[in-house]
Amino acid sequence: MAAAVKDSGFEALENLKSTEPPVFLAPSSSISSVARVASQYLFTKLKPHNPKSPFDELLVDGFDAEQIWQQIDMQSQPLLSSLRHEFKRFAKNPGEIRKLGDLAMEEDSREGDVDEMDMDGLDSDGVNEDEDDDELEADESEGEEEEEDGEDEEAEEEDEEENEEQNEGIEDKFFKIKDLEDFLEEGEAQEYGTDYKDKKGVSMGKKQNLRDDDYDDDDDEDDEDEEDEEFGAFAGDDNEDEDNLGKARYEDFFGGKKKETKKTRKDVFEDEEAGDGNQGTDKLSTHEKELLKLQSKIDQMEKANLDPKHWTMQGEVTAAKRPKNSALEVDLDFEHNARPPPVITEEVTASLEDMIKSRIIEARFDDVQRAPSLPTKSKREAKELDDNKSKKGLAEVYEEEYVQKSNPAFAPATFSDELKKEASMLFKKLCLKLDALSHFHFTPKPVIEEMSIQTNVPAIAMEEVAPVAVSDAAMLAPEEIFSGTGKIKDESELTQEERKRRRAKKKRKFKAESAKQPVKKARDTNTEIHNTGNE
Amino acid sequence: MAEESTEMDIQSATEPESLPAKPIFKPLKAHEMSDGKVQFRKVSVPPNRYTPLEKAWLDIYTPVYHQMKVDIRMKSRKVELKTRADTPDVSNLQKSADFVHAFMLGFDVTDAISLLRMDELYVESFEIKDVKTLKGEHLSRAIGRLSGKGGKTKFAIENSTKTRIVIADTRIHILGAFSNIKIARDSLCSLIMGSPAGKVYSKLRAVSATLAERF
């Protein structure tokens, strides 16, 4: 069935190829059926290369173009990515293409349809046919190469394992000395324009005949195998045949067990390290080297612990115990009791200026105002030095002093107090009279307790209900104003005797008054000067 | 006997014998203190004080005899004072004698009376020549400085220091309390020494202020 399908498919393909392009423009059932068969054939051919595809064969019956296309798409997508990887690989190492070429020879012997195996999906409409043809051809070549690779890898896996072990000391999955050397030589070639030969004997610039014998260099093949291994990780499944899958081992990916051979060690180190003195450590494995490092570290730390501590670790240290100026080199932490001065930034300045402006506008200046002096004690009545002979006897003076000390309440008022009293009394009286003048409202007289003996007071005093403004003088009766007999004579009416009598009376009065007052001597400046001159 | 002596009755201490009451004695009178002897004081009268004494005799006699209860009499230009039986205090006689003596020095009765009433008053006397040797006109001038015009300087000192001063020719007597006497004496001495009255006045003012503040 498969062979029949193959044959019919192949015939269908041939048929499609032969048809004229304009025929595809018009939909015809015959062409579509032929196309479907061809697609199926191609699908089945591609199937081995794509183990992930869910379809074993392209389901064509009863499916429309969209569905067929989807199936082909599902198969081809992973295939395309793997093919891209292979393509890149071959771009770097054209030597492998040679291998594929060999493989193709073998394949041709096996099958005749290798050329058309790798065909991408065909759309029934046939719009993308040209593209598909191109892809098909590319894929074909790649497919050949892949198959070749797969065969080679199978054969030379064992060799890989051996060679792997030799280089295991410094190499692991990330770093290979051979790769480094190749890279360096590549770079040199590019820089200096030398046409260097790859280890495989293939010059990068030219692509030599793929059919050259590279089996002459068995050593180089070891490198290839190792390189193949790298890519095996990415497209291992695609590269290897289905038979190789079961044989994939840990060692293939992450390197095998480590065995030491002095020779390879020396080869490697001679290239890269000159004058390496640690021949003794050559034998050690990575783990042992790490142990050595740890040990050295431990020794260091132990030594540090035994030595005296650094002065910063010694607790309280005075200046004598530490080296000179060593405190400068260390960051010392202080407790600052004072607040650090404010950092003047533009914002601070701006805020200050705003404050100043507002203060000026408000006219609210903080001028220092003189503190008001405490209210001085009322100056004690500064006793003026009395020049006059004191009227009190000394006993009375001390008596008063004693009384004041013991019983201030009973102390008789001092001279100044009396004066004050008198003054206040006078003023009150004056105020009363002034108030009476200014209004007619009755304000009672202030009660002044006075003890005085009044003579000539009538036994009964009738209260005079009259406004205060009316003076007492107005209320007096005529008799009280003038007391005298009725006969009053004017001057012109007086007789001579009566005049004499009046004059004598006057003189007597005057004399009596002048006798009371001592006559003051009239000040005569002339005489005074005269007197002083004499003395 | 021996048995009795050995067997001493121990009086119980629960009821201690009540002690006799403290005796209260009245203070001794002068008369009794001197064992009935009468004490005398005699104060001689200088001639210049004879007339004032006659004038003020009653003022002197009355307080001494009636209040001090001291016998006082004038005999041959001397004033004699004698304690009576009922003189209450020993010091009365001395006080009276001092009072009379002060009068003799030249103080007024009203001023001298203070001696009778207060204990702390003293009379201090000194001469001008004790302070500074002055002769002739200097002396006169010194005396003039001391008294001042119409005695105002003297009165100023008296009033500010609560003392009484008597300047008798070259003798100066000051009556008053001890501290006051000192102040008065200082101002008088400064006057004798030659300081002007104004300076003394200013000092007196300060002194009087402090004196006034104290009380």
CSV table of C-alpha atoms in Angstrom, one decimal, chain A residues 115-459:
chain,number,residue,atom,x,y,z
A,115,ASP,CA,15.5,13.9,-4.3
A,116,GLU,CA,11.9,14.4,-3.9
A,117,MET,CA,11.6,13.4,-0.3
A,118,ASP,CA,11.8,16.7,1.3
A,119,MET,CA,9.0,18.5,-0.2
A,120,ASP,CA,7.1,21.0,1.6
A,121,GLY,CA,3.3,21.1,1.5
A,122,LEU,CA,1.6,21.9,-1.8
A,123,ASP,CA,-1.4,24.1,-1.8
A,124,SER,CA,-4.1,22.8,-4.0
A,125,ASP,CA,-4.5,26.2,-5.5
A,126,GLY,CA,-0.8,26.1,-6.5
A,127,VAL,CA,-0.1,29.7,-5.7
A,128,ASN,CA,3.0,29.0,-3.8
A,129,GLU,CA,4.3,26.2,-6.0
A,130,ASP,CA,7.4,28.0,-7.1
A,131,GLU,CA,8.4,28.8,-3.6
A,132,ASP,CA,7.7,25.3,-2.6
A,133,ASP,CA,9.9,24.0,-5.4
A,134,ASP,CA,12.8,26.1,-4.2
A,135,GLU,CA,12.4,25.0,-0.7
A,136,LEU,CA,12.1,21.5,-1.9
A,137,GLU,CA,15.4,21.6,-3.5
A,138,ALA,CA,17.1,23.1,-0.5
A,139,ASP,CA,15.5,20.7,1.8
A,140,GLU,CA,16.5,17.9,-0.4
A,141,SER,CA,20.2,18.7,-0.1
A,142,GLU,CA,19.8,19.2,3.6
A,143,GLY,CA,18.0,16.1,4.0
A,144,GLU,CA,20.8,14.2,2.3
A,145,GLU,CA,23.3,15.8,4.6
A,146,GLU,CA,21.3,15.0,7.6
A,147,GLU,CA,21.0,11.4,6.7
A,148,GLU,CA,24.7,11.3,6.0
A,149,ASP,CA,25.5,12.8,9.4
A,150,GLY,CA,23.3,10.4,11.1
A,151,GLU,CA,25.2,7.5,9.6
A,152,ASP,CA,28.5,8.9,10.4
A,153,GLU,CA,27.6,9.7,14.0
A,154,GLU,CA,26.5,6.1,14.5
A,155,ALA,CA,29.8,4.8,13.4
A,156,GLU,CA,32.0,7.1,15.3
A,157,GLU,CA,30.3,7.4,18.6
A,158,GLU,CA,32.7,5.1,20.2
A,159,ASP,CA,35.7,7.1,19.0
A,160,GLU,CA,34.1,10.1,20.6
A,161,GLU,CA,33.9,8.5,23.9
A,162,GLU,CA,37.6,7.7,23.9
A,163,ASN,CA,38.7,11.1,22.9
A,164,GLU,CA,36.5,12.8,25.3
A,165,GLU,CA,38.2,11.4,28.3
A,166,GLN,CA,41.5,12.6,27.2
A,167,ASN,CA,40.5,16.2,27.3
A,168,GLU,CA,38.4,16.1,30.4
A,169,GLY,CA,40.8,17.8,32.8
A,170,ILE,CA,40.2,21.4,31.7
A,171,GLU,CA,37.2,20.9,29.5
A,172,ASP,CA,33.7,20.4,30.3
A,173,LYS,CA,30.5,20.9,28.5
A,174,PHE,CA,31.0,24.6,28.2
A,175,PHE,CA,34.6,24.8,27.2
A,176,LYS,CA,36.6,22.8,24.7
A,177,ILE,CA,40.2,23.5,23.9
A,178,LYS,CA,39.8,22.5,20.3
A,179,ASP,CA,37.0,24.9,19.8
A,180,LEU,CA,39.1,27.7,21.2
A,181,GLU,CA,42.0,26.8,18.9
A,182,ASP,CA,39.7,26.8,15.9
A,183,PHE,CA,38.2,30.1,16.8
A,184,LEU,CA,41.6,31.7,17.2
A,185,GLU,CA,42.8,30.4,13.9
A,186,GLU,CA,39.7,31.7,12.3
A,187,GLY,CA,40.2,35.1,13.7
A,188,GLU,CA,43.8,35.1,12.6
A,189,ALA,CA,42.8,34.1,9.1
A,190,GLN,CA,40.3,36.8,8.8
A,191,GLU,CA,42.7,39.4,10.1
A,192,TYR,CA,45.8,38.4,8.2
A,193,GLY,CA,44.0,37.0,5.1
A,194,THR,CA,45.6,33.7,5.3
A,195,ASP,CA,43.7,30.9,3.8
A,196,TYR,CA,43.9,28.5,6.7
A,197,LYS,CA,42.8,25.0,6.6
A,198,ASP,CA,40.3,23.7,8.9
A,199,LYS,CA,41.3,20.7,10.9
A,200,LYS,CA,39.2,18.8,8.6
A,201,GLY,CA,41.3,20.0,5.7
A,202,VAL,CA,38.6,22.2,4.4
A,203,SER,CA,39.4,25.8,3.7
A,204,MET,CA,36.7,28.1,4.8
A,205,GLY,CA,37.0,30.3,1.8
A,206,LYS,CA,36.4,27.7,-0.8
A,207,LYS,CA,34.2,24.9,-0.9
A,208,GLN,CA,36.2,21.9,-2.1
A,209,ASN,CA,34.8,18.9,-3.7
A,210,LEU,CA,32.6,17.3,-1.1
A,211,ARG,CA,33.8,13.9,-2.3
A,212,ASP,CA,37.4,14.3,-0.9
A,213,ASP,CA,38.5,11.7,1.4
A,214,ASP,CA,38.5,13.0,4.9
A,215,TYR,CA,38.9,9.6,6.4
A,216,ASP,CA,42.6,10.1,6.1
A,217,ASP,CA,42.6,12.3,9.2
A,218,ASP,CA,41.2,10.1,11.8
A,219,ASP,CA,42.3,12.6,14.5
A,220,ASP,CA,40.3,15.3,12.9
A,221,GLU,CA,37.2,13.2,12.9
A,222,ASP,CA,37.4,13.1,16.6
A,223,ASP,CA,36.9,16.8,16.6
A,224,GLU,CA,34.0,16.6,14.3
A,225,ASP,CA,32.4,14.1,16.4
A,226,GLU,CA,32.7,16.3,19.4
A,227,GLU,CA,31.3,19.2,17.4
A,228,ASP,CA,28.5,17.0,16.3
A,229,GLU,CA,27.8,16.3,19.9
A,230,GLU,CA,27.3,19.9,20.6
A,231,PHE,CA,24.6,20.2,18.1
A,232,GLY,CA,23.3,16.9,19.1
A,233,ALA,CA,21.9,18.6,22.1
A,234,PHE,CA,19.8,21.0,20.0
A,235,ALA,CA,18.8,18.8,17.2
A,236,GLY,CA,19.8,15.4,18.4
A,237,ASP,CA,16.6,13.8,17.6
A,238,ASP,CA,16.5,15.2,14.1
A,239,ASN,CA,20.1,14.5,13.3
A,240,GLU,CA,20.3,10.9,14.5
A,241,ASP,CA,18.4,8.2,13.0
A,242,GLU,CA,15.8,6.5,15.0
A,243,ASP,CA,18.2,3.8,15.9
A,244,ASN,CA,20.6,6.3,17.6
A,245,LEU,CA,18.0,7.6,20.0
A,246,GLY,CA,18.2,4.6,22.3
A,247,LYS,CA,22.0,4.9,22.5
A,248,ALA,CA,22.1,8.5,23.7
A,249,ARG,CA,24.0,8.5,27.0
A,250,TYR,CA,24.9,11.0,29.7
A,251,GLU,CA,28.5,10.9,28.5
A,252,ASP,CA,27.4,12.1,25.1
A,253,PHE,CA,26.0,15.3,26.6
A,254,PHE,CA,28.0,16.0,29.7
A,255,GLY,CA,31.2,14.2,29.2
A,256,GLY,CA,32.3,10.8,30.4
A,257,LYS,CA,34.4,9.6,33.3
A,258,LYS,CA,37.6,11.3,33.9
A,259,LYS,CA,40.8,9.4,33.2
A,260,GLU,CA,44.2,11.0,33.3
A,261,THR,CA,46.8,10.8,30.6
A,262,LYS,CA,49.9,12.8,31.0
A,263,LYS,CA,50.5,13.2,27.3
A,264,THR,CA,47.4,15.1,26.4
A,265,ARG,CA,47.8,17.2,29.5
A,266,LYS,CA,51.2,18.3,28.3
A,267,ASP,CA,50.0,19.0,24.8
A,268,VAL,CA,47.3,21.2,25.9
A,269,PHE,CA,49.4,23.2,28.4
A,270,GLU,CA,52.3,23.7,26.1
A,271,ASP,CA,50.2,25.7,23.7
A,272,GLU,CA,48.7,28.0,26.2
A,273,GLU,CA,50.7,28.3,29.4
A,274,ALA,CA,54.4,28.9,29.4
A,275,GLY,CA,56.5,28.2,32.4
A,276,ASP,CA,53.9,26.7,34.6
A,277,GLY,CA,55.6,25.7,37.8
A,278,ASN,CA,52.8,23.8,39.4
A,279,GLN,CA,53.6,20.5,37.9
A,280,GLY,CA,52.7,18.9,41.2
A,281,THR,CA,49.1,19.9,41.0
A,282,ASP,CA,48.7,18.6,37.5
A,283,LYS,CA,47.5,15.3,38.7
A,284,LEU,CA,44.7,16.7,40.8
A,285,SER,CA,41.2,16.7,39.8
A,286,THR,CA,38.9,19.7,40.1
A,287,HIS,CA,37.5,18.6,43.4
A,288,GLU,CA,40.9,18.0,44.9
A,289,LYS,CA,42.0,21.4,43.7
A,290,GLU,CA,39.0,23.0,45.3
A,291,LEU,CA,39.9,21.2,48.5
A,292,LEU,CA,43.4,22.5,48.3
A,293,LYS,CA,42.1,26.0,47.9
A,294,LEU,CA,39.7,25.6,50.9
A,295,GLN,CA,42.6,24.3,53.0
A,296,SER,CA,44.7,27.2,52.1
A,297,LYS,CA,41.9,29.5,53.1
A,298,ILE,CA,41.4,27.7,56.3
A,299,ASP,CA,45.1,28.1,57.1
A,300,GLN,CA,44.9,31.7,56.3
A,301,MET,CA,42.0,32.3,58.6
A,302,GLU,CA,43.5,30.3,61.4
A,303,LYS,CA,46.6,32.3,61.1
A,304,ALA,CA,44.6,35.5,61.2
A,305,ASN,CA,42.9,34.3,64.4
A,306,LEU,CA,46.1,33.6,66.1
A,307,ASP,CA,47.7,36.8,65.3
A,308,PRO,CA,46.9,39.9,67.5
A,309,LYS,CA,43.8,41.7,66.3
A,310,HIS,CA,43.7,44.9,64.3
A,311,TRP,CA,43.5,47.9,66.5
A,312,THR,CA,40.0,48.7,65.4
A,313,MET,CA,38.9,45.3,66.8
A,314,GLN,CA,40.6,45.7,70.1
A,315,GLY,CA,37.9,47.5,72.1
A,316,GLU,CA,39.0,50.6,73.9
A,317,VAL,CA,42.1,51.9,72.3
A,318,THR,CA,44.1,55.0,73.3
A,319,ALA,CA,46.2,57.0,70.9
A,320,ALA,CA,49.3,55.2,72.2
A,321,LYS,CA,48.1,51.8,71.3
A,322,ARG,CA,47.4,52.5,67.7
A,323,PRO,CA,49.7,53.6,64.9
A,324,LYS,CA,50.0,57.2,64.2
A,325,ASN,CA,47.3,58.9,62.2
A,326,SER,CA,45.5,55.6,61.9
A,327,ALA,CA,42.2,57.1,63.2
A,328,LEU,CA,42.1,59.2,60.0
A,329,GLU,CA,41.9,56.1,57.8
A,330,VAL,CA,39.0,54.6,59.6
A,331,ASP,CA,35.4,55.8,59.5
A,332,LEU,CA,34.7,56.7,63.1
A,333,ASP,CA,31.2,57.0,64.3
A,334,PHE,CA,30.5,59.7,66.8
A,335,GLU,CA,27.4,60.7,68.7
A,336,HIS,CA,26.9,64.3,67.9
A,337,ASN,CA,25.2,66.1,70.8
A,338,ALA,CA,24.8,69.3,68.9
A,339,ARG,CA,22.4,69.5,66.0
A,340,PRO,CA,24.2,69.7,62.7
A,341,PRO,CA,24.1,73.1,61.2
A,342,PRO,CA,21.3,73.5,58.7
A,343,VAL,CA,22.2,72.9,55.1
A,344,ILE,CA,21.6,76.0,53.2
A,345,THR,CA,19.8,75.1,50.0
A,346,GLU,CA,18.0,77.3,47.6
A,347,GLU,CA,14.7,76.4,49.2
A,348,VAL,CA,15.9,77.5,52.6
A,349,THR,CA,17.1,80.8,51.2
A,350,ALA,CA,13.9,81.3,49.4
A,351,SER,CA,11.8,80.6,52.5
A,352,LEU,CA,13.9,83.0,54.5
A,353,GLU,CA,13.5,85.7,51.9
A,354,ASP,CA,9.8,85.1,51.9
A,355,MET,CA,9.7,85.5,55.6
A,356,ILE,CA,11.7,88.7,55.4
A,357,LYS,CA,9.4,90.1,52.8
A,358,SER,CA,6.2,89.3,54.7
A,359,ARG,CA,7.7,90.8,57.9
A,360,ILE,CA,8.5,94.0,56.1
A,361,ILE,CA,5.0,94.2,54.6
A,362,GLU,CA,3.5,93.6,58.0
A,363,ALA,CA,6.0,96.0,59.6
A,364,ARG,CA,6.4,93.4,62.3
A,365,PHE,CA,10.0,93.8,63.3
A,366,ASP,CA,11.5,92.1,66.2
A,367,ASP,CA,13.2,95.1,67.6
A,368,VAL,CA,14.8,94.6,70.9
A,369,GLN,CA,12.8,96.6,73.4
A,370,ARG,CA,14.3,97.8,76.5
A,371,ALA,CA,13.0,95.7,79.3
A,372,PRO,CA,10.9,97.8,81.5
A,373,SER,CA,12.7,98.6,84.7
A,374,LEU,CA,11.1,97.3,87.8
A,375,PRO,CA,8.8,99.8,89.3
A,376,THR,CA,11.1,101.4,91.8
A,377,LYS,CA,9.9,101.3,95.3
A,378,SER,CA,8.2,104.5,96.2
A,379,LYS,CA,11.1,106.5,97.5
A,380,ARG,CA,10.8,106.7,101.1
A,381,GLU,CA,10.0,110.1,102.2
A,382,ALA,CA,13.5,111.4,101.9
A,383,LYS,CA,13.9,113.0,105.2
A,384,GLU,CA,15.3,116.3,104.5
A,385,LEU,CA,18.0,117.2,106.8
A,386,ASP,CA,16.2,119.3,109.2
A,387,ASP,CA,18.4,122.2,110.2
A,388,ASN,CA,16.1,123.5,112.9
A,389,LYS,CA,16.2,122.6,116.4
A,390,SER,CA,14.0,119.6,116.9
A,391,LYS,CA,10.9,120.3,118.8
A,392,LYS,CA,10.7,116.9,120.3
A,393,GLY,CA,12.8,115.8,123.1
A,394,LEU,CA,15.1,112.9,122.6
A,395,ALA,CA,12.9,110.7,124.7
A,396,GLU,CA,10.0,111.4,122.5
A,397,VAL,CA,12.0,110.6,119.4
A,398,TYR,CA,13.0,107.2,120.8
A,399,GLU,CA,9.5,106.7,122.0
A,400,GLU,CA,8.1,107.2,118.6
A,401,GLU,CA,10.7,105.0,117.1
A,402,TYR,CA,9.9,102.3,119.5
A,403,VAL,CA,6.2,102.6,118.9
A,404,GLN,CA,6.6,102.4,115.2
A,405,LYS,CA,8.7,99.3,115.5
A,406,SER,CA,6.4,97.5,117.8
A,407,ASN,CA,3.0,98.8,116.7
A,408,PRO,CA,2.9,100.5,113.4
A,409,ALA,CA,-0.8,101.2,113.6
A,410,PHE,CA,-0.5,103.4,116.6
A,411,ALA,CA,2.4,105.3,115.3
A,412,PRO,CA,1.6,109.0,115.1
A,413,ALA,CA,1.7,110.4,111.7
A,414,THR,CA,4.9,111.8,110.6
A,415,PHE,CA,5.3,115.4,109.6
A,416,SER,CA,5.1,114.6,106.0
A,417,ASP,CA,2.0,112.5,106.6
A,418,GLU,CA,0.4,115.5,108.2
A,419,LEU,CA,1.3,117.7,105.4
A,420,LYS,CA,-0.1,115.2,103.0
A,421,LYS,CA,-3.3,115.0,105.0
A,422,GLU,CA,-3.7,118.7,105.0
A,423,ALA,CA,-3.1,118.9,101.3
A,424,SER,CA,-5.6,116.2,100.5
A,425,MET,CA,-8.1,117.8,102.7
A,426,LEU,CA,-7.8,121.1,101.0
A,427,PHE,CA,-8.0,119.5,97.7
A,428,LYS,CA,-11.2,117.7,98.6
A,429,LYS,CA,-12.8,120.8,99.7
A,430,LEU,CA,-11.8,122.6,96.6
A,431,CYS,CA,-13.2,119.8,94.5
A,432,LEU,CA,-16.5,119.9,96.3
A,433,LYS,CA,-16.9,123.6,95.7
A,434,LEU,CA,-16.0,123.3,92.0
A,435,ASP,CA,-18.4,120.4,91.6
A,436,ALA,CA,-21.1,122.5,93.2
A,437,LEU,CA,-20.5,125.3,90.8
A,438,SER,CA,-20.7,123.1,87.8
A,439,HIS,CA,-24.0,121.4,88.4
A,440,PHE,CA,-27.1,121.6,90.4
A,441,HIS,CA,-27.3,117.9,91.3
A,442,PHE,CA,-26.9,117.4,94.9
A,443,THR,CA,-23.7,115.6,96.0
A,444,PRO,CA,-23.3,115.2,99.7
A,445,LYS,CA,-20.3,116.5,101.4
A,446,PRO,CA,-17.6,113.9,102.1
A,447,VAL,CA,-17.6,113.0,105.7
A,448,ILE,CA,-14.5,114.2,107.3
A,449,GLU,CA,-14.1,113.2,110.8
A,450,GLU,CA,-12.7,116.0,112.6
A,451,MET,CA,-12.5,116.4,116.3
A,452,SER,CA,-12.6,120.0,117.1
A,453,ILE,CA,-14.2,122.1,119.7
A,454,GLN,CA,-16.6,124.5,118.1
A,455,THR,CA,-17.7,127.4,120.0
A,456,ASN,CA,-20.5,129.7,119.2
A,457,VAL,CA,-22.6,126.9,117.7
A,458,PRO,CA,-26.2,127.3,118.1
A,459,ALA,CA,-27.9,124.6,120.1
